[in-house]
């Protein structure tokens, strides 16, 4: 939570560029493609758990279940240490409480950035008695915690990686030109192998912070989009879900077929090509394929509710009659709220309605709305993990709706889905019971 120690919270443009470059190989398209079997393995565990809980009329709360799956998958990919959340309901519940603590505290920590650094220096037990939410975050960072069932906590993993680097990584140049290199290393080893980072940037506390943010942010955001997508598809079973199931059956002849993401990307209802100009010097426009259903899910979730302030590093910016000086002269931040753009009724007709068809080529406004499609941000600060997130979204949604016939259980959109609180990402009402589902009863 010490925001300036990780790539996401870094203000300085050059430092951010170097920090991002050190972890970006893990989330390249090629590396993510090589990770698809591992994502399918975790999907298999998720399927097993769903069948167990849905048996005999059982009900499943999806956000916790998806969070366990996405966090296990990311931990396996980035740290080679799956947390076993899907295997243990107790661990999954404790992890969800930890993530909830992060969400609740984020607005406070944004204003009082000293809170977590001070808390990390205090004994854990008094914190647990006085401020249990902060204690959960400290436990994740500093000690072996049963709540996440890590054999080593972030700090210990970081220090172990540093010790190993003295014997190996610092003595040779590590290249990520082939996917195998990135796949065989952890995020910590990747940072330590980076030639662009100084020795201070490779200290245990900073790289532990980087690992913390990768795990917490990457797992929670994808789980939230999966939850929202599942809700809207089940709420529109006669149209959007029906069409999705028919299309999935054309490539997943057997429900247990493991289809490569590149095949799922070719489905006409599932996929539309998205053009995103990255808008920073030296970078080419990015063209990637997204599922119309997933694209609409990302838009309507509009997950990031806080502003993202940035400073132009070199060039002045113009807004109307005003010139905003670059960072070299004055630190003048500019920002926008991604949620306000994604739900702007002047851009997206009926913005609160789930309409995947708005992303199909027969929409005359497609080019215009594509320009405002910013769930991952834009430019050099665009989400570094978008390829990994999209692969998880494709695989989980395809497998879930090809293998299960589900219906919503006592789920109310205004209470359980729509964001009403700004905790950096939008949170539903404190009274929310979660998005809950059950198996469709045959003949009903």
Coordinates of C-alpha atoms in Angstrom, one line a residue:
X1 CA 0.0 0.0 0.0
X2 CA 3.0 2.3 0.0
X3 CA 2.0 3.5 -3.3
X4 CA 5.2 5.0 -4.6
X5 CA 7.2 1.8 -4.1
X6 CA 5.4 -0.1 -6.8
X7 CA 5.0 0.5 -10.5
X8 CA 1.3 1.2 -10.3
X9 CA 1.6 4.1 -7.8
X10 CA 4.8 5.5 -9.2
X11 CA 4.6 9.2 -10.1
X12 CA 7.8 9.8 -11.9
X13 CA 7.6 8.9 -15.6
X14 CA 11.1 7.4 -16.0
X15 CA 11.0 5.4 -12.8
X16 CA 7.6 4.0 -13.7
X17 CA 8.9 3.0 -17.2
X18 CA 11.8 1.1 -15.7
X19 CA 9.6 -0.6 -13.0
X20 CA 7.0 -1.6 -15.5
X21 CA 9.6 -3.0 -17.9
X22 CA 10.9 -5.3 -15.2
X23 CA 7.6 -7.1 -14.7
X24 CA 5.9 -6.7 -18.1
X25 CA 7.5 -9.9 -19.6
X26 CA 5.2 -12.0 -17.3
X27 CA 2.1 -10.5 -19.0
X28 CA 3.2 -10.4 -22.6
X29 CA 0.9 -12.2 -25.1
X30 CA 3.4 -15.0 -25.7
X31 CA 4.0 -15.6 -22.0
X32 CA 0.2 -15.6 -21.3
X33 CA -0.4 -18.1 -24.2
X34 CA 2.1 -20.5 -22.6
X35 CA 0.2 -20.1 -19.3
X36 CA -3.1 -21.2 -20.8
X37 CA -2.8 -24.9 -19.6
X38 CA -2.2 -23.7 -16.1
X39 CA -5.3 -21.4 -16.3
X40 CA -7.3 -24.4 -17.5
X41 CA -6.0 -26.5 -14.6
X42 CA -7.3 -24.0 -12.2
X43 CA -10.6 -23.8 -14.1
X44 CA -10.8 -27.6 -13.5
X45 CA -10.4 -27.1 -9.8
X46 CA -13.1 -24.3 -9.9
X47 CA -15.4 -26.7 -11.8
X48 CA -14.9 -29.4 -9.2
X49 CA -15.7 -27.0 -6.4
X50 CA -18.8 -25.6 -8.1
X51 CA -20.2 -29.1 -8.7
X52 CA -19.7 -30.0 -5.0
X53 CA -21.4 -26.8 -3.8
X54 CA -24.2 -26.9 -6.3
X55 CA -25.1 -30.5 -5.6
X56 CA -28.5 -31.0 -4.0
X57 CA -29.7 -27.5 -4.5
X58 CA -26.7 -25.7 -3.0
X59 CA -26.0 -22.0 -3.6
X60 CA -22.6 -20.5 -4.5
X61 CA -21.6 -16.9 -3.9
X62 CA -19.5 -16.1 -7.0
X63 CA -17.3 -13.2 -6.0
X64 CA -15.5 -15.2 -3.3
X65 CA -15.3 -18.3 -5.6
X66 CA -13.9 -16.3 -8.6
X67 CA -11.5 -14.4 -6.3
X68 CA -10.1 -17.8 -5.1
X69 CA -9.6 -18.9 -8.6
X70 CA -8.0 -15.8 -10.0
X71 CA -5.7 -15.3 -7.1
X72 CA -4.6 -18.9 -7.2
X73 CA -3.9 -18.6 -10.9
X74 CA -2.0 -15.4 -10.6
X75 CA 0.1 -16.6 -7.7
X76 CA 1.0 -19.8 -9.6
X77 CA 1.9 -17.7 -12.7
X78 CA 3.9 -14.9 -11.0
X79 CA 5.3 -16.6 -7.9
X80 CA 5.1 -20.3 -8.6
X81 CA 3.3 -20.7 -5.3
X82 CA -0.5 -21.3 -5.7
X83 CA -2.2 -20.3 -2.5
X84 CA -4.7 -23.2 -2.4
X85 CA -7.7 -20.9 -1.9
X86 CA -9.9 -23.1 -4.2
X87 CA -9.0 -26.1 -2.1
X88 CA -9.9 -24.6 1.2
X89 CA -13.1 -22.6 2.0
X90 CA -11.5 -21.3 5.2
X91 CA -8.5 -19.9 3.3
X92 CA -10.8 -18.4 0.6
X93 CA -13.0 -16.7 3.3
X94 CA -9.9 -15.3 5.0
X95 CA -8.5 -14.0 1.7
X96 CA -11.7 -12.3 0.9
X97 CA -11.7 -10.6 4.2
X98 CA -8.1 -9.4 3.5
X99 CA -9.2 -8.0 0.1
X100 CA -12.2 -6.4 1.8
X101 CA -9.9 -4.7 4.3
X102 CA -7.7 -3.4 1.5
X103 CA -10.8 -1.9 -0.2
X104 CA -12.2 -0.3 2.9
X105 CA -8.9 1.2 3.9
X106 CA -7.9 2.5 0.4
X107 CA -9.7 5.8 0.6
X108 CA -8.1 6.5 4.0
X109 CA -4.6 5.5 2.9
X110 CA -4.8 7.6 -0.2
X111 CA -5.1 10.7 2.1
X112 CA -2.8 9.5 4.9
X113 CA 0.0 7.6 3.1
X114 CA 2.0 7.1 6.3
X115 CA -0.5 4.7 7.9
X116 CA 0.8 1.4 6.4
X117 CA 4.5 2.3 6.7
X118 CA 4.0 3.0 10.4
X119 CA 1.8 -0.1 10.9
X120 CA 4.5 -2.3 9.4
X121 CA 6.8 -1.3 12.2
X122 CA 4.3 -2.2 15.0
X123 CA 3.7 -5.5 16.7
X124 CA 1.0 -7.5 15.0
X125 CA -1.1 -8.6 18.0
X126 CA -1.9 -5.1 19.2
X127 CA -2.9 -4.2 15.7
X128 CA -5.2 -7.2 15.4
X129 CA -7.0 -6.1 18.6
X130 CA -7.3 -2.4 17.8
X131 CA -7.4 -2.2 14.0
X132 CA -8.0 -5.7 12.6
X133 CA -8.4 -4.5 9.0
X134 CA -4.9 -2.9 9.0
X135 CA -3.5 -6.0 10.7
X136 CA -4.7 -8.2 7.8
X137 CA -2.6 -6.1 5.4
X138 CA 0.4 -6.1 7.7
X139 CA 0.1 -9.9 8.1
X140 CA 0.1 -10.3 4.3
X141 CA 3.2 -8.2 4.0
X142 CA 5.3 -9.2 7.0
X143 CA 4.5 -12.5 8.6
X144 CA 3.6 -16.1 7.7
X145 CA -0.1 -15.8 7.8
X146 CA -2.7 -18.6 7.9
X147 CA -5.1 -16.3 6.1
X148 CA -3.3 -16.7 2.9
X149 CA -1.5 -20.0 3.6
X150 CA 1.7 -18.9 2.0
X151 CA 4.7 -21.0 2.9
X152 CA 6.6 -17.8 2.8
X153 CA 5.2 -14.2 3.0
X154 CA 6.0 -11.5 0.5
X155 CA 9.0 -10.1 2.4
X156 CA 10.5 -13.5 3.0
X157 CA 10.0 -14.5 -0.7
X158 CA 11.6 -11.2 -1.8
X159 CA 14.6 -11.7 0.5
X160 CA 15.0 -15.3 -0.7
X161 CA 15.0 -14.1 -4.3
X162 CA 17.7 -11.6 -3.5
X163 CA 19.9 -14.2 -1.9
X164 CA 19.5 -16.5 -4.9
X165 CA 20.2 -13.6 -7.3
X166 CA 23.7 -13.1 -5.8
X167 CA 24.5 -16.6 -6.8
X168 CA 22.9 -16.6 -10.2
X169 CA 21.0 -13.7 -11.7
X170 CA 23.5 -10.9 -11.1
X171 CA 26.2 -13.0 -12.8
X172 CA 24.5 -13.3 -16.2
X173 CA 22.3 -11.3 -18.5
X174 CA 18.7 -12.6 -18.5
X175 CA 16.7 -12.2 -21.7
X176 CA 13.0 -12.6 -22.1
X177 CA 13.2 -12.9 -25.8
X178 CA 11.8 -16.4 -25.5
X179 CA 8.7 -17.2 -23.6
X180 CA 10.5 -20.0 -21.7
X181 CA 12.7 -17.5 -19.8
X182 CA 9.8 -15.5 -18.4
X183 CA 7.8 -18.6 -17.6
X184 CA 10.7 -20.1 -15.6
X185 CA 11.2 -17.1 -13.3
X186 CA 9.1 -15.4 -10.6
X187 CA 8.2 -11.7 -10.6
X188 CA 10.9 -11.2 -7.9
X189 CA 13.6 -12.9 -10.0
X190 CA 12.5 -10.8 -13.0
X191 CA 12.9 -7.6 -11.1
X192 CA 16.3 -8.6 -9.8
X193 CA 17.4 -9.6 -13.3
X194 CA 16.4 -6.3 -14.8
X195 CA 19.4 -4.3 -16.1
X196 CA 17.4 -1.0 -16.0
X197 CA 16.9 -0.9 -12.3
X198 CA 19.3 0.3 -9.7
X199 CA 20.4 -1.6 -6.6
X200 CA 18.0 0.4 -4.5
X201 CA 15.1 -0.5 -6.7
X202 CA 15.9 -4.2 -6.0
X203 CA 15.8 -3.9 -2.2
X204 CA 13.5 -6.5 -0.4
X205 CA 10.9 -4.0 0.8
X206 CA 10.3 -2.5 -2.6
X207 CA 10.1 -5.7 -4.6
X208 CA 7.8 -7.2 -1.9
X209 CA 5.5 -4.2 -2.4
X210 CA 5.5 -4.9 -6.1
X211 CA 4.5 -8.5 -5.5
X212 CA 1.8 -7.4 -3.1
X213 CA 0.2 -5.1 -5.6
X214 CA 0.5 -7.7 -8.5
X215 CA -1.3 -10.3 -6.4
X216 CA -4.0 -8.2 -4.8
X217 CA -4.9 -6.0 -7.7
X218 CA -4.6 -8.7 -10.4
X219 CA -6.8 -11.2 -8.6
X220 CA -9.5 -8.9 -7.3
X221 CA -10.1 -7.0 -10.5
X222 CA -10.6 -10.0 -12.8
X223 CA -12.8 -11.7 -10.2
X224 CA -15.0 -8.7 -10.1
X225 CA -15.4 -8.6 -13.9
X226 CA -16.2 -12.3 -14.0
X227 CA -18.9 -11.8 -11.3
X228 CA -20.5 -8.9 -13.2
X229 CA -20.4 -10.8 -16.5
X230 CA -22.0 -13.8 -15.0
X231 CA -24.7 -11.8 -13.4
X232 CA -25.7 -10.0 -16.6
X233 CA -25.6 -13.1 -18.7
X234 CA -27.8 -15.0 -16.3
X235 CA -30.1 -12.0 -16.1
X236 CA -30.5 -12.1 -19.9
X237 CA -30.7 -15.9 -20.5
X238 CA -33.0 -15.7 -23.5
X239 CA -30.8 -13.4 -25.6
X240 CA -27.2 -12.8 -24.7
X241 CA -26.6 -16.1 -22.9
X242 CA -28.5 -18.2 -25.4
X243 CA -26.4 -16.8 -28.2
X244 CA -23.2 -17.3 -26.3
X245 CA -24.0 -20.9 -25.5
X246 CA -24.8 -21.6 -29.1
X247 CA -21.6 -20.2 -30.3
X248 CA -19.5 -21.9 -27.7
X249 CA -20.9 -25.3 -28.8
X250 CA -19.5 -24.8 -32.2
X251 CA -15.9 -24.9 -30.9
X252 CA -16.4 -26.9 -27.7
X253 CA -18.1 -29.9 -29.2
X254 CA -17.6 -31.7 -25.9
X255 CA -18.1 -29.5 -22.8
X256 CA -14.7 -30.5 -21.3
X257 CA -12.8 -29.4 -24.5
X258 CA -9.9 -27.1 -23.7
X259 CA -10.0 -24.5 -26.5
X260 CA -7.0 -22.2 -27.0
X261 CA -7.8 -18.5 -26.4
X262 CA -6.8 -17.8 -30.0
X263 CA -9.7 -20.0 -31.1
X264 CA -12.1 -18.4 -28.8
X265 CA -11.0 -15.0 -30.2
X266 CA -12.4 -16.0 -33.6
X267 CA -16.0 -16.5 -32.5
X268 CA -18.1 -13.7 -34.2
X269 CA -20.5 -13.0 -31.3
X270 CA -17.8 -13.7 -28.7
X271 CA -15.2 -11.4 -30.4
X272 CA -14.8 -8.0 -31.9
X273 CA -11.5 -6.3 -32.8
X274 CA -10.7 -3.4 -30.5
X275 CA -8.4 -0.6 -31.7
X276 CA -6.7 1.3 -28.8
X277 CA -4.3 4.1 -29.6
X278 CA -1.8 4.1 -26.8
X279 CA -1.0 7.7 -27.3
X280 CA 2.6 7.9 -26.1
X281 CA 5.7 8.4 -28.1
X282 CA 7.5 5.4 -29.4
X283 CA 4.6 3.1 -29.0
X284 CA 2.5 1.7 -31.8
X285 CA -1.3 1.6 -31.8
X286 CA -2.4 -1.6 -30.1
X287 CA -4.9 -3.9 -31.8
X288 CA -6.2 -6.8 -29.9
X289 CA -9.3 -9.0 -30.0
X290 CA -12.0 -9.0 -27.4
X291 CA -15.2 -10.8 -26.9
X292 CA -18.3 -8.7 -27.4
X293 CA -19.7 -10.1 -24.2
X294 CA -16.4 -9.6 -22.3
X295 CA -15.9 -6.2 -23.7
X296 CA -19.4 -5.1 -22.6
X297 CA -18.8 -6.7 -19.2
X298 CA -15.6 -4.7 -18.7
X299 CA -17.4 -1.5 -19.8
X300 CA -20.4 -1.9 -17.5
X301 CA -18.4 -3.0 -14.6
X302 CA -16.4 0.2 -14.9
X303 CA -14.4 -1.0 -12.0
X304 CA -12.0 1.9 -11.3
X305 CA -13.9 4.7 -9.5
X306 CA -11.1 6.9 -8.4
X307 CA -9.3 9.4 -10.5
X308 CA -5.9 8.5 -11.8
X309 CA -3.7 11.6 -11.6
X310 CA -0.7 11.8 -14.0
X311 CA 1.8 14.5 -14.9
X312 CA 2.9 15.0 -18.6
X313 CA 6.7 14.4 -18.4
X314 CA 7.9 16.6 -21.3
X315 CA 5.2 18.2 -23.4
X316 CA 2.7 20.8 -22.3
X317 CA -1.0 19.9 -22.7
X318 CA -3.8 22.1 -23.8
X319 CA -7.3 22.0 -22.4
X320 CA -9.6 24.6 -24.0
X321 CA -7.9 27.9 -23.4
X322 CA -5.5 26.6 -20.8
X323 CA -2.0 25.3 -21.2
X324 CA -0.9 22.7 -18.6
X325 CA 2.9 22.8 -18.1
X326 CA 4.9 19.5 -18.2
X327 CA 6.4 17.9 -15.1
X328 CA 9.8 19.5 -15.7
X329 CA 8.5 22.9 -14.7
X330 CA 5.6 22.3 -12.4
X331 CA 4.1 19.1 -11.0
X332 CA 0.6 19.8 -12.3
X333 CA -1.5 16.6 -12.2
X334 CA -4.3 15.9 -14.6
X335 CA -6.7 13.0 -14.3
X336 CA -9.9 11.5 -15.4
X337 CA -12.3 9.0 -13.8
X338 CA -12.5 5.9 -16.1
X339 CA -15.9 5.0 -14.7
X340 CA -17.4 8.3 -15.8
X341 CA -16.2 7.7 -19.3
X342 CA -17.4 4.1 -19.6
X343 CA -20.9 5.0 -18.3
X344 CA -21.3 8.4 -20.1
X345 CA -24.7 8.5 -21.7
X346 CA -23.5 10.9 -24.4
X347 CA -21.1 8.2 -25.6
X348 CA -22.8 4.9 -24.8
X349 CA -26.6 4.8 -25.4
X350 CA -28.3 3.3 -22.3
X351 CA -25.0 3.0 -20.5
X352 CA -26.4 1.0 -17.6
X353 CA -27.9 -1.7 -19.9
X354 CA -25.9 -4.8 -20.7
X355 CA -25.8 -4.7 -24.6
X356 CA -22.9 -6.8 -26.1
X357 CA -24.4 -6.0 -29.5
X358 CA -23.1 -2.4 -29.2
X359 CA -19.7 -3.8 -30.1
X360 CA -20.7 -5.5 -33.3
X361 CA -19.6 -4.2 -36.7
X362 CA -23.2 -3.2 -37.7
X363 CA -23.3 -0.5 -35.0
X364 CA -22.7 2.8 -36.8
X365 CA -21.2 4.3 -33.6
X366 CA -18.6 1.6 -33.2
X367 CA -15.6 3.7 -34.1
X368 CA -16.7 6.5 -31.8
X369 CA -17.4 4.3 -28.7
X370 CA -14.1 2.4 -29.3
X371 CA -12.3 5.7 -28.7
X372 CA -13.9 5.9 -25.3
X373 CA -13.3 2.3 -24.3
X374 CA -10.9 2.6 -21.4
X375 CA -11.4 -0.2 -18.8
X376 CA -7.6 -0.8 -18.9
X377 CA -6.6 2.8 -19.1
X378 CA -4.5 4.2 -21.9
X379 CA -1.0 5.0 -22.8
X380 CA 2.1 4.0 -20.8
X381 CA 0.0 3.5 -17.7
X382 CA -2.3 1.0 -19.3
X383 CA -2.9 -2.1 -17.2
X384 CA 0.2 -4.2 -17.5
X385 CA -1.8 -7.4 -16.9
X386 CA -4.5 -7.0 -19.5
X387 CA -3.4 -10.0 -21.6
X388 CA -3.5 -12.3 -18.5
X389 CA -6.8 -10.9 -17.4
X390 CA -8.4 -11.4 -20.8
X391 CA -7.2 -15.0 -21.0
X392 CA -8.8 -15.8 -17.7
X393 CA -12.0 -14.1 -18.7
X394 CA -12.2 -16.0 -22.0
X395 CA -11.4 -19.4 -20.4
X396 CA -13.6 -19.1 -17.3
X397 CA -16.7 -17.7 -19.1
X398 CA -16.4 -20.2 -22.0
X399 CA -16.0 -23.2 -19.6
X400 CA -18.6 -22.0 -17.1
X401 CA -21.4 -21.6 -19.6
X402 CA -20.5 -24.6 -21.7
X403 CA -20.4 -26.9 -18.7
X404 CA -23.1 -25.5 -16.3
X405 CA -26.7 -24.5 -16.5
X406 CA -27.1 -21.9 -13.8
X407 CA -29.6 -19.4 -12.5
X408 CA -29.5 -16.4 -10.1
X409 CA -30.5 -16.9 -6.5
X410 CA -31.8 -14.0 -4.5
X411 CA -29.6 -11.6 -6.3
X412 CA -30.6 -7.9 -6.6
X413 CA -28.6 -5.7 -9.0
X414 CA -29.0 -2.5 -7.0
X415 CA -27.9 -4.3 -3.8
X416 CA -25.4 -6.9 -5.0
X417 CA -23.9 -5.7 -8.3
X418 CA -24.0 -1.9 -8.8
X419 CA -21.1 0.1 -7.3
X420 CA -22.3 2.6 -4.7
X421 CA -18.9 3.1 -2.8
X422 CA -15.6 4.4 -4.0
X423 CA -12.8 2.2 -2.6
X424 CA -10.5 3.0 -5.6
X425 CA -12.6 0.2 -7.3
X426 CA -16.3 0.4 -7.0
X427 CA -17.9 -1.6 -4.2
X428 CA -21.6 -2.6 -3.9
X429 CA -23.8 -1.8 -0.9
X430 CA -22.5 -2.9 2.5
X431 CA -25.8 -4.9 2.7
X432 CA -24.8 -6.9 -0.4
X433 CA -25.2 -10.7 -0.1
X434 CA -23.1 -11.2 -3.2
X435 CA -24.0 -12.6 -6.7
X436 CA -25.3 -16.0 -5.8
X437 CA -26.2 -18.8 -8.2
X438 CA -27.7 -22.3 -8.2
X439 CA -28.0 -25.1 -10.7
X440 CA -31.1 -25.1 -12.8
X441 CA -33.6 -27.7 -11.8
X442 CA -34.4 -30.0 -14.8
X443 CA -37.9 -29.6 -16.0
X444 CA -38.5 -26.3 -14.2

